[in-house]
Amino acid sequence: MTTGPIAGTDLDGIDRRTLLKTVGGSALAVALAGCTELLQGEDDSLEDADVPDEPIESGLQTFTEGAPAVLGVQAQYGAETAVRRINENGGIAGREMNLDVVEEGGAYLVNYQQFVDEGKDVTFGPISSSGHAEMVPEIEEQGVVNVSTDGTVTTLYEEDFPDVTYSFRFQNHDVMEALAAVNQAVEVLGADEIDTYAGINPGYAFGQDEMELFSQGIEQLTGAEQVHSGFPDLGTDDMSTHITEINGEEPDVVFSSCWGGDATLLLEQGHANGMFDNIELLVGTVLYGSANDMSADLVDGPIYSGSRNFYWGEPSIDRWSPAAELVDEVQSEYGVVPTAHFMSGYGAVTAWATAAEKAVGLLGRWPEQEEIATILENHGFFTPAGYHTIGPDHQGYSNAHFGELTWSDERDAAALADVNVFSAESVSPPPGETSGDWIGSW
């Protein structure tokens, strides 16, 4: 670790005994949490388990080319880093892991079926919400566990597929980051100062879901009126029509869930057309996912961004040093600053790997697909981003981050300042309640 307390004594406000108990005490779980040295000299209760010798075969589909690759390649780096750490620390119950990566494109079902035909033990991805929704029935039919890295549309598990077995999601779903954006806007401007709002969001399921949830939330808290809502195509090369509309309406808040190349395009054309002189605030749930493609002039303005469940300075390295260690490792290995979409890949692999090893510890043998799926429900685990859970509803839950978009000379990349951390309970409904009903009850 680069800084922080001495390993094995106290870590990030969590003492050694608590961390070992929480992660199940296995070397792998602690290694993936970013605290390998904690278990030096510990007994390994998995040594006598009946586990095959051959490596675990896994597949990841993500965007590796085009504008979406700004996020997709981060997910690839994250998954590769998790697999590398798994193998460097003795594998999952002694089994090493191989990872094949394929371009997501529009080939979600073909990719998943190919992975199944190749005998993959587990599959990860996709990034796309539309692709994730398309895949769920096939995942349930084939019975090979898939942990989606993103694919975060809120209604997927709340309404469309409320009773699934093999399909899971690691990342926080849309309501969590849309409501984090609402809370951030209210904190910056004050509820009484927000009279109007507008939105520019990707023209597919994800963008429509995020805009609907943001609208419900901000209208409940402020009574604000929507004055424009535009949905440019994903990967568009022109947002000027929507920016012109916003300049004419001069709303107090603009909300955007644009990501990848669309996020940088929004900032470029927003600056070029004077949008930031006509609004009080832009809140973007995943603008920071494009941090490595931004320049200092693009982040200048009243711009706040979410960072899903990972930002290297939160929790503070005085309390939790694995995040800073990960940033140094990734910059050295890949030459980029890891964003939340790095954590999408890292966390999806970690969720499955720690659940599989937990199952071996309980069963004394390698588990079947349905047994790993059972363990994944209500599964809690650490990553360098902190603590995560997979709920009985198959949603991923962890803290949501939001802060002012700024520039870091130290990292030579976009950064976040004055980061707010929103607990999962504060931005997602209680178990058994839909997000829409919950927001409507405020």
CSV table of C-alpha atoms in Angstrom, one decimal:
chain,number,residue,atom,x,y,z
A,1,MET,CA,0.0,0.0,0.0
A,2,THR,CA,1.2,3.5,-0.7
A,3,THR,CA,0.0,5.2,2.4
A,4,GLY,CA,-2.1,4.7,5.5
A,5,PRO,CA,-2.0,2.5,8.5
A,6,ILE,CA,0.2,-0.5,9.0
A,7,ALA,CA,-1.4,-3.5,7.4
A,8,GLY,CA,-2.8,-6.0,9.8
A,9,THR,CA,-3.5,-3.5,12.6
A,10,ASP,CA,-6.1,-1.0,11.5
A,11,LEU,CA,-7.3,-0.2,8.0
A,12,ASP,CA,-9.6,2.6,7.1
A,13,GLY,CA,-11.5,2.6,10.3
A,14,ILE,CA,-12.0,-1.1,9.8
A,15,ASP,CA,-9.9,-3.2,12.0
A,16,ARG,CA,-8.2,-6.4,10.8
A,17,ARG,CA,-10.5,-8.8,12.6
A,18,THR,CA,-13.6,-7.1,11.2
A,19,LEU,CA,-12.3,-7.1,7.6
A,20,LEU,CA,-11.3,-10.8,7.8
A,21,LYS,CA,-14.7,-11.7,9.2
A,22,THR,CA,-16.6,-9.7,6.6
A,23,VAL,CA,-14.8,-11.1,3.6
A,24,GLY,CA,-14.9,-14.7,4.9
A,25,GLY,CA,-11.2,-14.8,5.8
A,26,SER,CA,-10.0,-16.2,2.5
A,27,ALA,CA,-6.7,-15.1,1.0
A,28,LEU,CA,-8.5,-14.4,-2.3
A,29,ALA,CA,-11.2,-12.2,-0.8
A,30,VAL,CA,-8.7,-10.1,1.1
A,31,ALA,CA,-6.4,-9.9,-2.0
A,32,LEU,CA,-9.2,-8.6,-4.1
A,33,ALA,CA,-10.2,-6.2,-1.4
A,34,GLY,CA,-6.6,-4.8,-1.9
A,35,CYS,CA,-5.1,-5.9,1.4
A,36,THR,CA,-3.1,-9.0,0.5
A,37,GLU,CA,-0.6,-8.8,3.3
A,38,LEU,CA,-3.4,-9.0,5.9
A,39,LEU,CA,-3.5,-12.8,5.6
A,40,GLN,CA,0.2,-13.6,5.7
A,41,GLY,CA,0.6,-16.7,7.9
A,42,GLU,CA,-3.2,-17.4,8.0
A,43,ASP,CA,-4.4,-21.0,7.7
A,44,ASP,CA,-6.3,-21.8,4.4
A,45,SER,CA,-9.4,-23.9,5.1
A,46,LEU,CA,-9.9,-24.6,1.4
A,47,GLU,CA,-6.9,-26.9,1.0
A,48,ASP,CA,-8.9,-30.2,1.5
A,49,ALA,CA,-11.8,-29.2,-0.8
A,50,ASP,CA,-12.6,-31.4,-3.8
A,51,VAL,CA,-11.7,-28.9,-6.6
A,52,PRO,CA,-10.8,-29.6,-10.3
A,53,ASP,CA,-7.3,-28.9,-11.4
A,54,GLU,CA,-8.2,-27.2,-14.7
A,55,PRO,CA,-8.4,-23.4,-14.9
A,56,ILE,CA,-11.7,-21.5,-14.7
A,57,GLU,CA,-12.8,-20.3,-18.1
A,58,SER,CA,-14.6,-16.9,-18.2
A,59,GLY,CA,-15.7,-14.5,-20.8
A,60,LEU,CA,-16.3,-10.7,-20.8
A,61,GLN,CA,-18.1,-8.7,-23.4
A,62,THR,CA,-17.5,-5.0,-23.4
A,63,PHE,CA,-17.0,-2.1,-25.8
A,64,THR,CA,-13.5,-2.2,-27.1
A,65,GLU,CA,-13.8,0.1,-30.1
A,66,GLY,CA,-15.6,3.3,-31.1
A,67,ALA,CA,-16.9,6.1,-28.8
A,68,PRO,CA,-18.3,3.6,-26.1
A,69,ALA,CA,-14.8,2.2,-25.7
A,70,VAL,CA,-13.9,5.1,-23.4
A,71,LEU,CA,-15.9,3.2,-20.8
A,72,GLY,CA,-15.7,-0.3,-22.1
A,73,VAL,CA,-11.9,-0.6,-22.1
A,74,GLN,CA,-11.9,0.6,-18.5
A,75,ALA,CA,-14.2,-2.3,-17.7
A,76,GLN,CA,-11.8,-4.6,-19.6
A,77,TYR,CA,-8.8,-3.3,-17.6
A,78,GLY,CA,-10.7,-3.8,-14.4
A,79,ALA,CA,-11.7,-7.4,-15.1
A,80,GLU,CA,-8.1,-8.2,-16.2
A,81,THR,CA,-6.7,-6.6,-13.0
A,82,ALA,CA,-9.0,-8.7,-10.9
A,83,VAL,CA,-8.1,-11.9,-12.7
A,84,ARG,CA,-4.4,-11.0,-12.5
A,85,ARG,CA,-4.8,-10.6,-8.7
A,86,ILE,CA,-6.7,-13.8,-8.4
A,87,ASN,CA,-4.0,-15.8,-10.1
A,88,GLU,CA,-1.2,-14.1,-8.3
A,89,ASN,CA,-2.8,-15.1,-5.0
A,90,GLY,CA,-3.3,-18.8,-5.7
A,91,GLY,CA,-6.6,-18.7,-7.8
A,92,ILE,CA,-10.1,-19.4,-6.6
A,93,ALA,CA,-9.9,-22.3,-4.1
A,94,GLY,CA,-6.7,-23.1,-6.0
A,95,ARG,CA,-8.0,-22.8,-9.5
A,96,GLU,CA,-6.5,-20.2,-11.8
A,97,MET,CA,-8.7,-18.1,-14.0
A,98,ASN,CA,-8.6,-17.3,-17.7
A,99,LEU,CA,-10.5,-14.4,-19.3
A,100,ASP,CA,-11.5,-14.0,-22.9
A,101,VAL,CA,-12.6,-10.5,-23.9
A,102,VAL,CA,-14.9,-9.8,-27.0
A,103,GLU,CA,-16.3,-6.7,-28.5
A,104,GLU,CA,-19.8,-6.1,-27.3
A,105,GLY,CA,-21.1,-4.1,-30.3
A,106,GLY,CA,-24.7,-5.2,-30.9
A,107,ALA,CA,-23.9,-8.9,-30.5
A,108,TYR,CA,-25.0,-9.5,-26.9
A,109,LEU,CA,-26.8,-12.7,-27.4
A,110,VAL,CA,-24.3,-14.1,-29.9
A,111,ASN,CA,-21.5,-13.4,-27.6
A,112,TYR,CA,-23.2,-15.0,-24.6
A,113,GLN,CA,-24.2,-18.1,-26.6
A,114,GLN,CA,-20.6,-18.3,-27.9
A,115,PHE,CA,-19.3,-18.2,-24.4
A,116,VAL,CA,-21.7,-21.0,-23.3
A,117,ASP,CA,-20.8,-23.1,-26.4
A,118,GLU,CA,-17.1,-22.8,-25.5
A,119,GLY,CA,-17.9,-24.1,-22.0
A,120,LYS,CA,-17.2,-20.9,-20.0
A,121,ASP,CA,-17.8,-21.3,-16.3
A,122,VAL,CA,-19.0,-17.7,-15.9
A,123,THR,CA,-19.6,-14.7,-18.2
A,124,PHE,CA,-19.4,-11.0,-17.5
A,125,GLY,CA,-20.9,-7.9,-19.2
A,126,PRO,CA,-22.4,-6.2,-21.1
A,127,ILE,CA,-22.1,-2.4,-20.7
A,128,SER,CA,-25.3,-1.7,-22.5
A,129,SER,CA,-28.7,-1.6,-20.8
A,130,SER,CA,-30.5,-2.7,-23.9
A,131,GLY,CA,-28.1,-5.6,-24.3
A,132,HIS,CA,-28.5,-6.6,-20.7
A,133,ALA,CA,-32.3,-6.7,-21.0
A,134,GLU,CA,-32.0,-8.8,-24.2
A,135,MET,CA,-29.7,-11.3,-22.6
A,136,VAL,CA,-31.6,-12.0,-19.4
A,137,PRO,CA,-34.1,-14.6,-20.8
A,138,GLU,CA,-31.2,-16.4,-22.5
A,139,ILE,CA,-29.1,-16.5,-19.4
A,140,GLU,CA,-32.0,-18.0,-17.5
A,141,GLU,CA,-32.5,-20.6,-20.2
A,142,GLN,CA,-28.8,-21.6,-20.5
A,143,GLY,CA,-28.2,-21.6,-16.7
A,144,VAL,CA,-24.6,-20.2,-16.8
A,145,VAL,CA,-24.2,-17.3,-14.3
A,146,ASN,CA,-23.7,-13.9,-15.8
A,147,VAL,CA,-22.7,-10.9,-13.8
A,148,SER,CA,-23.4,-7.8,-15.8
A,149,THR,CA,-20.7,-5.1,-15.4
A,150,ASP,CA,-23.3,-2.3,-16.0
A,151,GLY,CA,-26.6,-2.6,-17.9
A,152,THR,CA,-28.1,-0.5,-15.1
A,153,VAL,CA,-31.8,0.2,-16.1
A,154,THR,CA,-33.7,0.2,-12.9
A,155,THR,CA,-36.8,-1.6,-14.1
A,156,LEU,CA,-34.9,-4.6,-15.3
A,157,TYR,CA,-35.0,-6.5,-12.0
A,158,GLU,CA,-37.8,-4.4,-10.4
A,159,GLU,CA,-40.5,-5.0,-13.1
A,160,ASP,CA,-39.2,-6.8,-16.2
A,161,PHE,CA,-37.5,-9.8,-14.7
A,162,PRO,CA,-38.2,-9.7,-10.9
A,163,ASP,CA,-37.6,-13.5,-10.4
A,164,VAL,CA,-34.4,-14.6,-12.0
A,165,THR,CA,-31.8,-17.2,-10.9
A,166,TYR,CA,-28.6,-16.8,-12.9
A,167,SER,CA,-28.6,-13.2,-14.0
A,168,PHE,CA,-26.9,-10.6,-11.7
A,169,ARG,CA,-25.6,-7.0,-11.9
A,170,PHE,CA,-22.6,-5.5,-10.1
A,171,GLN,CA,-23.0,-1.8,-10.7
A,172,ASN,CA,-25.4,0.5,-8.9
A,173,HIS,CA,-28.6,0.8,-10.9
A,174,ASP,CA,-30.0,4.0,-12.4
A,175,VAL,CA,-32.1,5.2,-9.6
A,176,MET,CA,-29.1,5.4,-7.3
A,177,GLU,CA,-27.1,7.7,-9.5
A,178,ALA,CA,-30.1,9.8,-10.8
A,179,LEU,CA,-31.1,10.5,-7.2
A,180,ALA,CA,-27.5,11.2,-6.2
A,181,ALA,CA,-27.6,13.9,-9.0
A,182,VAL,CA,-30.9,15.3,-7.6
A,183,ASN,CA,-29.4,15.5,-4.1
A,184,GLN,CA,-26.2,17.1,-5.5
A,185,ALA,CA,-28.1,19.8,-7.4
A,186,VAL,CA,-30.2,20.6,-4.3
A,187,GLU,CA,-27.1,20.8,-2.1
A,188,VAL,CA,-25.3,23.2,-4.6
A,189,LEU,CA,-28.2,25.5,-5.5
A,190,GLY,CA,-30.7,25.0,-2.8
A,191,ALA,CA,-34.2,23.6,-3.4
A,192,ASP,CA,-35.8,27.0,-3.4
A,193,GLU,CA,-33.5,28.2,-6.1
A,194,ILE,CA,-34.4,25.4,-8.6
A,195,ASP,CA,-37.4,26.5,-10.6
A,196,THR,CA,-36.6,24.9,-14.0
A,197,TYR,CA,-34.6,21.9,-15.3
A,198,ALA,CA,-33.7,20.3,-18.6
A,199,GLY,CA,-32.1,17.1,-19.8
A,200,ILE,CA,-29.9,15.8,-22.6
A,201,ASN,CA,-29.6,12.0,-22.4
A,202,PRO,CA,-28.7,9.1,-24.6
A,203,GLY,CA,-31.6,8.0,-26.9
A,204,TYR,CA,-32.1,4.5,-25.6
A,205,ALA,CA,-33.3,2.6,-22.5
A,206,PHE,CA,-30.5,3.8,-20.2
A,207,GLY,CA,-30.9,7.5,-20.9
A,208,GLN,CA,-34.7,7.4,-20.8
A,209,ASP,CA,-34.7,5.6,-17.5
A,210,GLU,CA,-32.2,8.0,-15.9
A,211,MET,CA,-34.1,11.1,-17.1
A,212,GLU,CA,-37.4,9.8,-15.9
A,213,LEU,CA,-36.0,9.0,-12.4
A,214,PHE,CA,-34.2,12.4,-12.2
A,215,SER,CA,-37.4,14.2,-13.2
A,216,GLN,CA,-39.5,12.4,-10.5
A,217,GLY,CA,-36.9,13.1,-7.9
A,218,ILE,CA,-36.2,16.8,-8.5
A,219,GLU,CA,-39.9,17.6,-9.0
A,220,GLN,CA,-40.7,15.9,-5.7
A,221,LEU,CA,-37.9,17.8,-3.8
A,222,THR,CA,-38.2,21.2,-5.5
A,223,GLY,CA,-41.4,21.5,-7.6
A,224,ALA,CA,-39.2,22.4,-10.6
A,225,GLU,CA,-40.7,22.4,-14.1
A,226,GLN,CA,-39.1,20.6,-17.0
A,227,VAL,CA,-38.4,22.9,-19.9
A,228,HIS,CA,-36.6,20.6,-22.3
A,229,SER,CA,-35.7,16.9,-22.6
A,230,GLY,CA,-33.7,15.7,-25.6
A,231,PHE,CA,-32.5,12.2,-26.5
A,232,PRO,CA,-29.7,12.3,-29.1
A,233,ASP,CA,-28.7,8.9,-30.5
A,234,LEU,CA,-25.9,7.1,-28.7
A,235,GLY,CA,-22.7,7.9,-30.5
A,236,THR,CA,-24.1,11.0,-32.2
A,237,ASP,CA,-21.8,13.6,-33.6
A,238,ASP,CA,-24.0,16.7,-33.0
A,239,MET,CA,-25.9,17.9,-29.9
A,240,SER,CA,-26.2,21.5,-31.0
A,241,THR,CA,-30.0,21.4,-31.5
A,242,HIS,CA,-30.5,20.4,-27.8
A,243,ILE,CA,-27.9,22.9,-26.6
A,244,THR,CA,-29.7,25.7,-28.6
A,245,GLU,CA,-33.0,24.7,-26.9
A,246,ILE,CA,-31.3,24.9,-23.5
A,247,ASN,CA,-29.7,28.3,-24.2
A,248,GLY,CA,-33.2,29.6,-25.1
A,249,GLU,CA,-34.8,28.3,-21.9
A,250,GLU,CA,-31.9,29.0,-19.5
A,251,PRO,CA,-32.9,26.3,-17.0
A,252,ASP,CA,-31.4,26.3,-13.5
A,253,VAL,CA,-30.2,22.7,-13.8
A,254,VAL,CA,-29.3,20.5,-16.8
A,255,PHE,CA,-29.2,16.8,-16.2
A,256,SER,CA,-27.3,14.4,-18.4
A,257,SER,CA,-26.5,10.7,-18.3
A,258,CYS,CA,-24.4,11.0,-21.5
A,259,TRP,CA,-21.3,8.7,-21.3
A,260,GLY,CA,-18.3,7.7,-23.4
A,261,GLY,CA,-17.6,9.9,-26.4
A,262,ASP,CA,-21.1,11.5,-25.9
A,263,ALA,CA,-20.0,12.9,-22.6
A,264,THR,CA,-17.0,14.7,-24.1
A,265,LEU,CA,-19.1,15.9,-27.1
A,266,LEU,CA,-21.6,17.4,-24.7
A,267,LEU,CA,-18.9,19.3,-22.9
A,268,GLU,CA,-17.2,20.4,-26.1
A,269,GLN,CA,-20.3,21.7,-27.8
A,270,GLY,CA,-21.7,23.1,-24.5
A,271,HIS,CA,-18.6,25.3,-24.2
A,272,ALA,CA,-18.5,26.2,-27.9
A,273,ASN,CA,-22.1,27.3,-27.8
A,274,GLY,CA,-22.0,29.2,-24.5
A,275,MET,CA,-24.3,26.8,-22.6
A,276,PHE,CA,-22.5,27.2,-19.3
A,277,ASP,CA,-23.2,30.9,-19.4
A,278,ASN,CA,-26.9,30.2,-19.6
A,279,ILE,CA,-27.4,27.6,-16.8
A,280,GLU,CA,-26.6,27.4,-13.1
A,281,LEU,CA,-25.5,23.8,-13.0
A,282,LEU,CA,-24.9,20.7,-15.1
A,283,VAL,CA,-25.2,17.4,-13.2
A,284,GLY,CA,-24.0,14.4,-15.1
A,285,THR,CA,-24.2,10.9,-13.6
A,286,VAL,CA,-21.4,9.3,-15.5
A,287,LEU,CA,-19.4,12.3,-17.1
A,288,TYR,CA,-16.4,11.2,-15.0
A,289,GLY,CA,-16.3,7.9,-16.8
A,290,SER,CA,-14.7,9.8,-19.6
A,291,ALA,CA,-12.1,11.4,-17.4
A,292,ASN,CA,-9.2,10.1,-19.5
A,293,ASP,CA,-10.6,11.8,-22.6
A,294,MET,CA,-11.1,15.2,-21.1
A,295,SER,CA,-8.9,18.3,-21.1
A,296,ALA,CA,-8.6,21.0,-18.5
A,297,ASP,CA,-10.7,23.5,-20.5
A,298,LEU,CA,-13.6,21.1,-20.8
A,299,VAL,CA,-14.1,20.7,-17.1
A,300,ASP,CA,-14.2,24.5,-16.5
A,301,GLY,CA,-17.7,25.5,-15.5
A,302,PRO,CA,-20.6,24.7,-13.1
A,303,ILE,CA,-20.2,21.0,-13.8
A,304,TYR,CA,-20.8,18.2,-11.3
A,305,SER,CA,-20.4,14.5,-12.0
A,306,GLY,CA,-21.2,11.2,-10.5
A,307,SER,CA,-18.6,8.4,-10.3
A,308,ARG,CA,-20.9,5.5,-9.6
A,309,ASN,CA,-19.3,3.5,-6.9
A,310,PHE,CA,-15.6,4.3,-7.1
A,311,TYR,CA,-13.5,7.4,-6.8
A,312,TRP,CA,-9.9,7.1,-5.7
A,313,GLY,CA,-10.1,9.7,-2.9
A,314,GLU,CA,-13.3,8.3,-1.3
A,315,PRO,CA,-13.1,6.9,1.3
A,316,SER,CA,-10.1,9.0,2.3
A,317,ILE,CA,-6.8,7.1,2.1
A,318,ASP,CA,-6.4,7.9,5.7
A,319,ARG,CA,-9.2,5.5,6.4
A,320,TRP,CA,-8.9,3.1,3.4
A,321,SER,CA,-5.7,2.9,1.4
A,322,PRO,CA,-6.5,0.2,-1.2
A,323,ALA,CA,-8.1,2.7,-3.6
A,324,ALA,CA,-4.9,4.7,-3.8
A,325,GLU,CA,-2.9,1.6,-4.3
A,326,LEU,CA,-5.1,0.5,-7.2
A,327,VAL,CA,-4.7,3.9,-8.9
A,328,ASP,CA,-1.0,3.6,-8.8
A,329,GLU,CA,-1.1,0.0,-10.1
A,330,VAL,CA,-3.5,0.9,-13.0
A,331,GLN,CA,-1.5,4.0,-14.0
A,332,SER,CA,1.6,1.9,-14.1
A,333,GLU,CA,0.0,-1.0,-16.0
A,334,TYR,CA,-2.3,0.8,-18.4
A,335,GLY,CA,-1.3,4.5,-18.3
A,336,VAL,CA,-4.9,5.6,-17.3
A,337,VAL,CA,-6.7,6.7,-14.2
A,338,PRO,CA,-9.2,4.0,-13.2
A,339,THR,CA,-12.8,5.3,-13.2
A,340,ALA,CA,-16.0,3.7,-11.9
A,341,HIS,CA,-16.2,1.7,-15.1
A,342,PHE,CA,-12.8,0.1,-14.3
A,343,MET,CA,-14.6,-0.9,-11.1
A,344,SER,CA,-17.5,-2.3,-13.2
A,345,GLY,CA,-15.2,-5.0,-14.5
A,346,TYR,CA,-13.2,-5.4,-11.4
A,347,GLY,CA,-16.3,-5.7,-9.2
A,348,ALA,CA,-18.2,-8.1,-11.4
A,349,VAL,CA,-15.2,-10.5,-11.4
A,350,THR,CA,-14.8,-10.0,-7.7
A,351,ALA,CA,-18.4,-10.7,-6.9
A,352,TRP,CA,-18.4,-14.0,-8.7
A,353,ALA,CA,-14.9,-15.1,-7.5
A,354,THR,CA,-15.5,-14.4,-3.8
A,355,ALA,CA,-19.0,-16.1,-4.0
A,356,ALA,CA,-17.5,-19.2,-5.7
A,357,GLU,CA,-14.7,-19.5,-3.1
A,358,LYS,CA,-17.2,-19.0,-0.3
A,359,ALA,CA,-19.3,-21.8,-1.8
A,360,VAL,CA,-16.3,-24.1,-1.9
A,361,GLY,CA,-15.7,-23.4,1.8
A,362,LEU,CA,-19.3,-24.3,2.6
A,363,LEU,CA,-19.6,-27.4,0.4
A,364,GLY,CA,-16.1,-28.8,0.5
A,365,ARG,CA,-16.2,-29.2,-3.3
A,366,TRP,CA,-16.5,-27.0,-6.5
A,367,PRO,CA,-20.2,-25.7,-6.6
A,368,GLU,CA,-22.7,-26.1,-9.4
A,369,GLN,CA,-24.0,-23.0,-11.2
A,370,GLU,CA,-27.2,-22.9,-9.2
A,371,GLU,CA,-25.2,-23.1,-5.9
A,372,ILE,CA,-23.0,-20.2,-6.9
A,373,ALA,CA,-26.1,-18.2,-7.8
A,374,THR,CA,-27.6,-18.9,-4.4
A,375,ILE,CA,-24.4,-17.7,-2.7
A,376,LEU,CA,-24.4,-14.5,-4.9
A,377,GLU,CA,-27.8,-13.5,-3.4
A,378,ASN,CA,-27.2,-11.5,-0.3
A,379,HIS,CA,-23.4,-11.7,-0.9
A,380,GLY,CA,-21.2,-9.0,0.6
A,381,PHE,CA,-17.6,-8.3,-0.4
A,382,PHE,CA,-14.9,-5.7,-0.5
A,383,THR,CA,-13.1,-4.1,-3.4
A,384,PRO,CA,-10.7,-1.2,-3.3
A,385,ALA,CA,-13.9,1.0,-3.7
A,386,GLY,CA,-15.1,-0.3,-0.3
A,387,TYR,CA,-18.0,-2.6,0.6
A,388,HIS,CA,-20.6,-3.9,-1.9
A,389,THR,CA,-23.5,-6.2,-1.7
A,390,ILE,CA,-25.6,-8.2,-4.2
A,391,GLY,CA,-29.2,-8.1,-3.0
A,392,PRO,CA,-31.8,-10.9,-3.1
A,393,ASP,CA,-33.2,-8.9,-6.1
A,394,HIS,CA,-29.9,-9.5,-7.9
A,395,GLN,CA,-29.1,-5.7,-7.9
A,396,GLY,CA,-25.7,-4.4,-6.9
A,397,TYR,CA,-25.5,-1.9,-4.0
A,398,SER,CA,-22.7,0.3,-2.8
A,399,ASN,CA,-22.1,4.0,-2.0
A,400,ALA,CA,-22.8,6.5,-4.8
A,401,HIS,CA,-20.3,9.3,-5.4
A,402,PHE,CA,-20.9,12.8,-6.8
A,403,GLY,CA,-18.5,15.8,-6.9
A,404,GLU,CA,-17.4,19.0,-8.8
A,405,LEU,CA,-15.6,18.2,-12.0
A,406,THR,CA,-12.2,19.7,-11.9
A,407,TRP,CA,-8.6,19.0,-13.1
A,408,SER,CA,-5.8,17.2,-11.4
A,409,ASP,CA,-2.3,18.3,-12.4
A,410,GLU,CA,-0.9,15.4,-10.2
A,411,ARG,CA,-2.8,12.8,-12.2
A,412,ASP,CA,-2.9,14.8,-15.5
A,413,ALA,CA,-6.6,13.9,-15.8
A,414,ALA,CA,-10.1,15.1,-14.9
A,415,ALA,CA,-10.8,14.7,-11.2
A,416,LEU,CA,-13.6,15.3,-8.7
A,417,ALA,CA,-13.6,17.8,-5.8
A,418,ASP,CA,-15.8,18.1,-2.7
A,419,VAL,CA,-17.1,14.6,-3.3
A,420,ASN,CA,-20.4,13.7,-1.6
A,421,VAL,CA,-21.0,10.0,-0.7
A,422,PHE,CA,-24.6,8.8,-0.7
A,423,SER,CA,-25.3,5.5,1.0
A,424,ALA,CA,-27.2,2.9,-1.0
A,425,GLU,CA,-30.1,3.2,1.4
A,426,SER,CA,-30.5,6.9,0.7
A,427,VAL,CA,-30.8,6.7,-3.1
A,428,SER,CA,-32.6,3.3,-3.6
A,429,PRO,CA,-36.0,2.0,-2.5
A,430,PRO,CA,-36.4,-0.4,0.4
A,431,PRO,CA,-36.7,-4.1,-0.5
A,432,GLY,CA,-40.0,-5.0,-2.3
A,433,GLU,CA,-40.8,-1.4,-3.3
A,434,THR,CA,-40.3,0.0,-6.9
A,435,SER,CA,-38.3,3.1,-7.4
A,436,GLY,CA,-41.2,5.0,-8.9
A,437,ASP,CA,-43.5,4.2,-6.0
A,438,TRP,CA,-40.8,5.1,-3.4
A,439,ILE,CA,-40.0,8.5,-4.9
A,440,GLY,CA,-43.7,9.2,-5.2
A,441,SER,CA,-44.1,8.6,-1.5
A,442,TRP,CA,-41.7,11.3,-0.5
